[in-house]
Amino acid sequence: QVQLVESGGGLVQAGGSLRLSCTASGRTFSIYNMGWFRQAPGKEREFVAAISSSGVSTYYADTVKGRFAISRDNAKNMVYLQMNSLKPEDTAVYSCAAGQYSNSAGFRMIWGGQGTQVTVSS
């Protein structure tokens, strides 16, 4: 079992930056692909980014490509999402997930966190 706790959310002005962190418990953290999702009020949950178990490969939604960067530290059981050039439409609850990723099927979530609120003001 993997438990995930997100932190680092908050209120930021458009054009600003935030760094989200996800702390994972469990010895098997390093075998999972990790991802970030977001859900805005009244909208479906949206894939944001994923990273392979080794950290070598990363994948992004077109809406955040070039602005967001996902990374991980397997020694610390941590996953990060660096968000730059934030826009009001990035406002959402961001949650991290452990699972499997493939280009054909996308991210299959096995474990998910509760999320952290990110609000971008215009």
Short mmCIF file of C-alpha atoms in Angstrom, two decimals, residues 15-91:
data_model
loop_
_atom_site.label_atom_id
_atom_site.label_comp_id
_atom_site.label_asym_id
_atom_site.label_seq_id
_atom_site.Cartn_x
_atom_site.Cartn_y
_atom_site.Cartn_z
CA GLY A 15 2.54 34.58 -13.96
CA GLY A 16 3.80 33.35 -10.62
CA SER A 17 5.19 29.99 -9.55
CA LEU A 18 4.43 27.28 -7.04
CA ARG A 19 6.12 24.01 -6.18
CA LEU A 20 3.92 21.15 -5.07
CA SER A 21 5.30 18.24 -3.09
CA CYS A 22 3.93 14.75 -2.58
CA THR A 23 5.20 12.61 0.29
CA ALA A 24 4.73 8.88 -0.16
CA SER A 25 4.80 6.17 2.45
CA GLY A 26 5.51 2.56 1.69
CA ARG A 27 8.57 0.61 0.71
CA THR A 28 7.36 0.01 -2.84
CA PHE A 29 7.24 3.70 -3.86
CA SER A 30 10.11 3.42 -6.31
CA ILE A 31 8.43 0.76 -8.45
CA TYR A 32 5.52 3.01 -9.41
CA ASN A 33 5.14 5.59 -12.08
CA MET A 34 3.95 8.76 -10.37
CA GLY A 35 1.58 11.38 -11.66
CA TRP A 36 -0.20 14.62 -10.92
CA PHE A 37 -3.86 15.27 -11.66
CA ARG A 38 -6.05 18.30 -11.14
CA GLN A 39 -9.74 18.95 -10.83
CA ALA A 40 -11.40 22.34 -11.10
CA PRO A 41 -14.91 22.96 -9.75
CA GLY A 42 -17.52 21.52 -12.08
CA LYS A 43 -14.94 19.87 -14.32
CA GLU A 44 -13.62 16.38 -14.85
CA ARG A 45 -10.32 15.32 -13.29
CA GLU A 46 -7.51 16.11 -15.71
CA PHE A 47 -4.12 14.46 -16.16
CA VAL A 48 -1.28 16.94 -15.68
CA ALA A 49 2.03 15.09 -15.66
CA ALA A 50 3.67 11.73 -15.04
CA ILE A 51 7.15 10.43 -14.37
CA SER A 52 8.59 6.96 -14.78
CA SER A 53 9.70 4.90 -11.79
CA SER A 54 13.36 5.73 -12.47
CA GLY A 55 12.66 9.40 -13.11
CA VAL A 56 14.19 9.23 -16.59
CA SER A 57 10.97 9.75 -18.57
CA THR A 58 8.38 12.46 -18.10
CA TYR A 59 5.02 13.11 -19.75
CA TYR A 60 2.86 16.22 -19.79
CA ALA A 61 -0.57 17.36 -20.81
CA ASP A 62 -0.43 19.84 -23.67
CA THR A 63 -2.01 22.49 -21.45
CA VAL A 64 1.01 22.56 -19.11
CA LYS A 65 3.88 21.52 -21.37
CA GLY A 66 6.74 23.99 -21.14
CA ARG A 67 5.40 25.53 -17.91
CA PHE A 68 5.29 22.63 -15.44
CA ALA A 69 8.01 20.15 -14.50
CA ILE A 70 7.59 16.88 -12.62
CA SER A 71 10.44 15.28 -10.73
CA ARG A 72 10.98 12.66 -8.05
CA ASP A 73 13.46 11.67 -5.37
CA ASN A 74 13.19 7.95 -4.71
CA ALA A 75 15.59 8.15 -1.76
CA LYS A 76 13.17 10.52 -0.01
CA ASN A 77 9.91 9.03 -1.34
CA MET A 78 9.00 12.40 -2.81
CA VAL A 79 7.43 13.66 -6.02
CA TYR A 80 7.38 17.32 -7.03
CA LEU A 81 5.52 19.49 -9.48
CA GLN A 82 7.18 22.81 -10.31
CA MET A 83 4.58 25.13 -11.80
CA ASN A 84 5.72 28.27 -13.57
CA SER A 85 3.91 30.96 -15.57
CA LEU A 86 0.69 30.08 -13.80
CA LYS A 87 -2.62 31.08 -15.34
CA PRO A 88 -6.06 31.52 -13.76
CA GLU A 89 -7.20 28.41 -15.66
CA ASP A 90 -4.64 26.39 -13.67
CA THR A 91 -6.80 26.89 -10.58
#
